[in-house]
PDB file of C-alpha atoms in Angstrom:
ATOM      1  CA  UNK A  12     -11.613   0.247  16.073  1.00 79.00           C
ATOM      2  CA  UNK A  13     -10.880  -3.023  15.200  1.00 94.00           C
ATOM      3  CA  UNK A  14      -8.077  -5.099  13.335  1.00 97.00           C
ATOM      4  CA  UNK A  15      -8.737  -5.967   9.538  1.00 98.00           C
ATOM      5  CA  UNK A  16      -7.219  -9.085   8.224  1.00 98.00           C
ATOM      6  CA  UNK A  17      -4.649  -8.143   5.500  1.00 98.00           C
ATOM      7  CA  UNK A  18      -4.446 -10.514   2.503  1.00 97.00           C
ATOM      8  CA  UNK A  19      -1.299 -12.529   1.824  1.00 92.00           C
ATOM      9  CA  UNK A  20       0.136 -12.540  -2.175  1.00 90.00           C
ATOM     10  CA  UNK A  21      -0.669 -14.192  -4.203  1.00 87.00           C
ATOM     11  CA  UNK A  22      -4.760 -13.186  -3.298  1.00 92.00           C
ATOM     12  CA  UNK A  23      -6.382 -12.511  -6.345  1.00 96.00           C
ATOM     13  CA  UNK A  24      -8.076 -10.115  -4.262  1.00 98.00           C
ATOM     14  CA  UNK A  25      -5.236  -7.967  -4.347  1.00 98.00           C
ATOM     15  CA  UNK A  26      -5.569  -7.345  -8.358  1.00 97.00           C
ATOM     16  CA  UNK A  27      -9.093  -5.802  -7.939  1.00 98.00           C
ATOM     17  CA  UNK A  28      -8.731  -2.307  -9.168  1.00 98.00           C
ATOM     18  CA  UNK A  29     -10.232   0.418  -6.326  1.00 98.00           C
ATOM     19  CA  UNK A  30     -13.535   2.658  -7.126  1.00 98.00           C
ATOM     20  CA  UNK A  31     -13.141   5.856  -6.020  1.00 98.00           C
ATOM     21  CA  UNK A  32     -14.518   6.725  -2.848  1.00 98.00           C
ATOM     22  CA  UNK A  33     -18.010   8.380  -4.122  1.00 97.00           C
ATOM     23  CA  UNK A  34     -18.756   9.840   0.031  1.00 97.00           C
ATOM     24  CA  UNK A  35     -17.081  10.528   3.046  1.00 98.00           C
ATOM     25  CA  UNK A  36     -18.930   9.526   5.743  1.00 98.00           C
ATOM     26  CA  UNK A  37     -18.536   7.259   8.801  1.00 98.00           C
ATOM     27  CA  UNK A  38     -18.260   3.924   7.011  1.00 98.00           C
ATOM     28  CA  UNK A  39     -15.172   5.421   5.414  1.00 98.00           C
ATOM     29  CA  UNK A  40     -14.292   7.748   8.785  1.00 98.00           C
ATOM     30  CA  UNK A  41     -14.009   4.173  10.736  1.00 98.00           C
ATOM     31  CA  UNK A  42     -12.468   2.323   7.471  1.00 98.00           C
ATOM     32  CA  UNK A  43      -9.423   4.535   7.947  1.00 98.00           C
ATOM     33  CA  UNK A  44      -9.815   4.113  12.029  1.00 98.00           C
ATOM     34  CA  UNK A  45      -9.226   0.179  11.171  1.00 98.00           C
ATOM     35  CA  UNK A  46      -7.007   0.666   8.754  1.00 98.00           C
ATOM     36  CA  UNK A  47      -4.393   2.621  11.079  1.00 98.00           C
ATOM     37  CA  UNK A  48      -4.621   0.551  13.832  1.00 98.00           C
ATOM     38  CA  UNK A  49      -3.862  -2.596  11.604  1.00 98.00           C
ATOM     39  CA  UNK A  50      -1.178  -0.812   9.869  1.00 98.00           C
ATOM     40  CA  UNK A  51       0.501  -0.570  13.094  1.00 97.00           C
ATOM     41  CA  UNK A  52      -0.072  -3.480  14.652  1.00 97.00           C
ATOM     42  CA  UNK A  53       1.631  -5.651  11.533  1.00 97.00           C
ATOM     43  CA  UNK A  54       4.843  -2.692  12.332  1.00 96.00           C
ATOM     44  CA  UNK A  55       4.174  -1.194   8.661  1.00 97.00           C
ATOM     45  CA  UNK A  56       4.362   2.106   7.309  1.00 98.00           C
ATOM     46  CA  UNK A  57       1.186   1.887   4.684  1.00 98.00           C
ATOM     47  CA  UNK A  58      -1.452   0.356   3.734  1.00 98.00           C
ATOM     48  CA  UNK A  59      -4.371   0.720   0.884  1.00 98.00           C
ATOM     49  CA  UNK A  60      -7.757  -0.677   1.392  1.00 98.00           C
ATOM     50  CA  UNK A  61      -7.413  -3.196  -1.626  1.00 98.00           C
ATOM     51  CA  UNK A  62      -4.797  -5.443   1.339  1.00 98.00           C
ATOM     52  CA  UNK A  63      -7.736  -6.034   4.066  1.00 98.00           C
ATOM     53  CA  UNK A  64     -10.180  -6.318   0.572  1.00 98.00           C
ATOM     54  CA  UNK A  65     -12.181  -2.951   0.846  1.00 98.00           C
ATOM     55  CA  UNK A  66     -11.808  -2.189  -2.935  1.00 98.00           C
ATOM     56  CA  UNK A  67     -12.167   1.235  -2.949  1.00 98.00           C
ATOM     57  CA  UNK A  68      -9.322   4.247  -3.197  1.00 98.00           C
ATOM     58  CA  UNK A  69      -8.390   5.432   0.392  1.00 99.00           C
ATOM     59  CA  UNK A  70      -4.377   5.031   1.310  1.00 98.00           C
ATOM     60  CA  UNK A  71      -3.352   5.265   4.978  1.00 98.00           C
ATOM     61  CA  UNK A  72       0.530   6.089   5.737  1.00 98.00           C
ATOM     62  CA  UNK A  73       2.507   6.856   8.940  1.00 98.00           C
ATOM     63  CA  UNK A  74       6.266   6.511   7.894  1.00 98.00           C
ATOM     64  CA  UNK A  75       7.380   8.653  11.398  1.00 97.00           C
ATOM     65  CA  UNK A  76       9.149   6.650  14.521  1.00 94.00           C
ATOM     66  CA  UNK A  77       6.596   7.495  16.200  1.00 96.00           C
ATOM     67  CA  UNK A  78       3.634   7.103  14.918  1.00 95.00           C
ATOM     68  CA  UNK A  79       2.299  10.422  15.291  1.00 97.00           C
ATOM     69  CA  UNK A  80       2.257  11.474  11.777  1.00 97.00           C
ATOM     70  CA  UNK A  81      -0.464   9.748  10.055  1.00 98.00           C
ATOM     71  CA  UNK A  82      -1.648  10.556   6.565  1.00 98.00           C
ATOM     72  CA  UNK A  83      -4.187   9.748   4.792  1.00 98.00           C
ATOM     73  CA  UNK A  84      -5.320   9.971   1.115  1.00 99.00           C
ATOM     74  CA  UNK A  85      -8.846   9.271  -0.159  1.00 99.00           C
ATOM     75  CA  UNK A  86      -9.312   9.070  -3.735  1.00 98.00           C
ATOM     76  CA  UNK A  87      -5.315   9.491  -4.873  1.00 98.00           C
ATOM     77  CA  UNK A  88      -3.858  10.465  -8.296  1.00 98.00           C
ATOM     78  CA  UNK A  89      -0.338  10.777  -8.841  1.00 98.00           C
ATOM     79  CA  UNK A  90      -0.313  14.077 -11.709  1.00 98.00           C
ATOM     80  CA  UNK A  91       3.252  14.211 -11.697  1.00 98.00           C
ATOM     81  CA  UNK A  92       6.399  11.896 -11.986  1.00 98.00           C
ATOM     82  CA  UNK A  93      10.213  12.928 -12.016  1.00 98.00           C
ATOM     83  CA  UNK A  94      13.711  10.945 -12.326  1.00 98.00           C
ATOM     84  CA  UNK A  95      14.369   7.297 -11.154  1.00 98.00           C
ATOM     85  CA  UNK A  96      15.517   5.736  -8.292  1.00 97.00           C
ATOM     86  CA  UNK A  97      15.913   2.368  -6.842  1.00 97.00           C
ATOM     87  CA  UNK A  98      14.565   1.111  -3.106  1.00 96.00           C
ATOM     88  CA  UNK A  99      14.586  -2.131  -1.701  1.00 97.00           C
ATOM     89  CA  UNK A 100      11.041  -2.089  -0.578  1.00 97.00           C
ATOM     90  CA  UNK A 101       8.799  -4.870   1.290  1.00 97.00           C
ATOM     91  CA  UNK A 102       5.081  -5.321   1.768  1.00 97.00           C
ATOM     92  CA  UNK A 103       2.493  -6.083   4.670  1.00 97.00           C
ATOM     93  CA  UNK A 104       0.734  -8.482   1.811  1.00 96.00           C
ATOM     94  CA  UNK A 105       4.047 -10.105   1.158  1.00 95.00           C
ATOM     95  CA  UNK A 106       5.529 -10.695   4.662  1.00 91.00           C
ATOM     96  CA  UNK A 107       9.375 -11.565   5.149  1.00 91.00           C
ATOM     97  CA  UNK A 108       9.706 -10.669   1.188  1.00 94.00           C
ATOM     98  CA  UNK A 109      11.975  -7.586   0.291  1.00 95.00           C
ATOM     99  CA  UNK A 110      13.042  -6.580  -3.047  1.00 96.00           C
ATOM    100  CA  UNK A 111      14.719  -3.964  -4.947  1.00 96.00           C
ATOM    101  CA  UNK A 112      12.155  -1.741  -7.026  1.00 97.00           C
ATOM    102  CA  UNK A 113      12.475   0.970  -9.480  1.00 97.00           C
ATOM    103  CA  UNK A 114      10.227   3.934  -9.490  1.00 98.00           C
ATOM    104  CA  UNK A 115      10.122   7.619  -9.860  1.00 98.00           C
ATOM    105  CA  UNK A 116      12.053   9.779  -7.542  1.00 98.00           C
ATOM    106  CA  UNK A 117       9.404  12.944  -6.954  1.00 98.00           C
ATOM    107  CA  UNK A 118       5.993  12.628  -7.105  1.00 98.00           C
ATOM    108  CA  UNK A 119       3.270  15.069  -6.945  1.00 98.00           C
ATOM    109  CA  UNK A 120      -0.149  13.556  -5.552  1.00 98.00           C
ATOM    110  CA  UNK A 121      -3.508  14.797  -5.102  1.00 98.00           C
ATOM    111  CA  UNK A 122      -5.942  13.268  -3.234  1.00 98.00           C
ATOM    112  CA  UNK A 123      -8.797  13.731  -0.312  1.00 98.00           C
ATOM    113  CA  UNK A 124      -7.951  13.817   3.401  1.00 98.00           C
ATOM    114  CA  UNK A 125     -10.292  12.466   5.611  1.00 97.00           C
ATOM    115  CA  UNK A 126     -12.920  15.533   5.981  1.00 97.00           C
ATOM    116  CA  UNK A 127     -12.991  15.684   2.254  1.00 97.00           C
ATOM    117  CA  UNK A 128     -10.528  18.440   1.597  1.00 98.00           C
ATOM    118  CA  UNK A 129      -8.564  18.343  -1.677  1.00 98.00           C
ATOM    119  CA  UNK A 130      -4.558  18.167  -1.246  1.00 98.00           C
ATOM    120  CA  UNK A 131      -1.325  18.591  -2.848  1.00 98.00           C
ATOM    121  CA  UNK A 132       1.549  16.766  -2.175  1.00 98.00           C
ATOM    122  CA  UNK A 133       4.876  17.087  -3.767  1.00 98.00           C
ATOM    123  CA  UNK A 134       6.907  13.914  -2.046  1.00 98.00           C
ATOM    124  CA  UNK A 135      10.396  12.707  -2.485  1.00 98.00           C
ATOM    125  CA  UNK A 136      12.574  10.066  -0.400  1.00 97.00           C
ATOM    126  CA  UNK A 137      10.861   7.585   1.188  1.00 97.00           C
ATOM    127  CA  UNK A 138       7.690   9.441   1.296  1.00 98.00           C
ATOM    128  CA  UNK A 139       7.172   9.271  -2.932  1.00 98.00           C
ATOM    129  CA  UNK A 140       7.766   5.275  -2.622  1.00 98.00           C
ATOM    130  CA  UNK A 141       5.803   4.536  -0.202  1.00 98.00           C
ATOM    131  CA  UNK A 142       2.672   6.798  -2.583  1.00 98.00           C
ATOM    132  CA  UNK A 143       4.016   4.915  -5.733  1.00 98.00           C
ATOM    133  CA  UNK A 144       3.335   1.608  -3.681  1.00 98.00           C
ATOM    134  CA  UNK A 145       0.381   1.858  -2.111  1.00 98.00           C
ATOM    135  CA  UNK A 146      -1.503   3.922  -5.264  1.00 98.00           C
ATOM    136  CA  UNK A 147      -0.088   0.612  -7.353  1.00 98.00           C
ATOM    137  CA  UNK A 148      -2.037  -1.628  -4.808  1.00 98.00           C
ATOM    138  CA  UNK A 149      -5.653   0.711  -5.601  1.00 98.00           C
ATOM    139  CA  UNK A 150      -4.905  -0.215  -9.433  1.00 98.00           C
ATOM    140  CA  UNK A 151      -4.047  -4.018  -8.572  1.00 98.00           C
ATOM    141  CA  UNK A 152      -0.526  -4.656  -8.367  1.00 98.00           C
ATOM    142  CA  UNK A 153       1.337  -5.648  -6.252  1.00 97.00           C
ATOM    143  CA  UNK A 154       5.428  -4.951  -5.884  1.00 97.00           C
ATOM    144  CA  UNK A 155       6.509  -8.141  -6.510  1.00 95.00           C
ATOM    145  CA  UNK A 156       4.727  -7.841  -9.759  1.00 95.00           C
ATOM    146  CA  UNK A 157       7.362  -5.162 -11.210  1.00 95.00           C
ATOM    147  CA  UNK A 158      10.546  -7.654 -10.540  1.00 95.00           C
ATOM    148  CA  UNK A 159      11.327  -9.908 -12.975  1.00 93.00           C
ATOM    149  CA  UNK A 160       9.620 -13.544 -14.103  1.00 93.00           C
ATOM    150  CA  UNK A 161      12.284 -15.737 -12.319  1.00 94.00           C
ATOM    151  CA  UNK A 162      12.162 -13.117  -9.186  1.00 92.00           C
ATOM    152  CA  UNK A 163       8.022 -13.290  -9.250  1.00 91.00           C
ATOM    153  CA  UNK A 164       8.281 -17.193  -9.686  1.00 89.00           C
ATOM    154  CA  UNK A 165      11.316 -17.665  -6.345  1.00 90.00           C
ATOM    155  CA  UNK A 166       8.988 -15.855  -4.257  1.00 90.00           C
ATOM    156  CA  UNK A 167       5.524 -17.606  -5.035  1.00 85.00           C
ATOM    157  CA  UNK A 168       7.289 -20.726  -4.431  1.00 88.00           C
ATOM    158  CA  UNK A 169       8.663 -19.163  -1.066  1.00 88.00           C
ATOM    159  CA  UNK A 170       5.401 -18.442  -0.006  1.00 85.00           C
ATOM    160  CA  UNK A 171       3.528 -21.330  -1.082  1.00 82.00           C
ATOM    161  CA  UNK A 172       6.362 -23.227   0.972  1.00 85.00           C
ATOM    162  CA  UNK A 173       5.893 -21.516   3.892  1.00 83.00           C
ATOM    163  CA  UNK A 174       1.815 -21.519   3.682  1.00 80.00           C
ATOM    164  CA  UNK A 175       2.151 -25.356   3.638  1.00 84.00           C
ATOM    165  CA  UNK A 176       4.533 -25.085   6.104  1.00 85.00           C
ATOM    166  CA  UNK A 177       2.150 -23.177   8.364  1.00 80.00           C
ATOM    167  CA  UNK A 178      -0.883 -25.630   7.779  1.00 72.00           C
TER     168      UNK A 178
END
């Protein structure tokens, strides 16, 4: 296994739109390996290929204490989307950054695990927005990108800031 380098908003990198995953085989089988193991070293609770620039559809997610409940999701579509709710949410690609974000409440996914079997998934809580964020970062956006203008402009400057700052 080995540690994948996530990229930092404002990457254009991060707007590529994912390709599904056309095989599951041990390219993707150690993709997911990496994947994890980066995801918990930078302390987060999920990640999407398109943040360490693999641009294709494969989600990993862990949101336990513990880390023993890992997830994963190859190929994701969300079929199903019910009420509204608000959650201050932050980002691996957009460290130190949180913001509040309005999304659905439930969602219903389906998707691929990692030995190619088709799933169902009907999530609320936590659990349907941390699928409503990582899915948005296999179609290219990133959270940030659903506050407002002056918000998105604040935190670009923030970050350019601190990259100089870090030079």
């Amino acid at each position: 296994m080995a540690l994948l380098n996530i990229l930092q908003y404002p990457d254009e990198r991060l707007h590529t739109v994912a390709k599904p995953v056309e095989k599951i085989d041990a390219r993707i089988k150690t993709l997911i390996a990496d994947m994890f193991e980066t995801m918990y070293e930078a302390r987060g609770i999920g990640l999407a290929a398109t943040q360490v620039d693999v641009h294709e559809r494969v989600v990993v997610m862990d949101l336990s204490e513990e880390r023993n409940e890992p997830r994963v999701f190859i190929n994701p579509v969300i079929t199903h989307k019910n009420g509204e709710t608000t959650y201050e949410e932050g980002c691996l690609s957009v460290p130190g950054i949180y913001d509040t974000v309005t999304r659905a409440e439930t969602v219903t996914v389906e998707a691929l695990n990692e030995n190619g079997e088709k799933f169902t998934l009907e999530a609320d809580g936590l659990l349907a927005i941390c699928v409503q964020h990582e899915l948005d970062h296999l179609m290219g956006i990133v959270f940030v990108e659903r506050l407002s203008q002056l918000k998105q402009g604040r935190i670009r400057t923030k970050l350019k800031k601190r990259q100089r700052q870090n030079m």
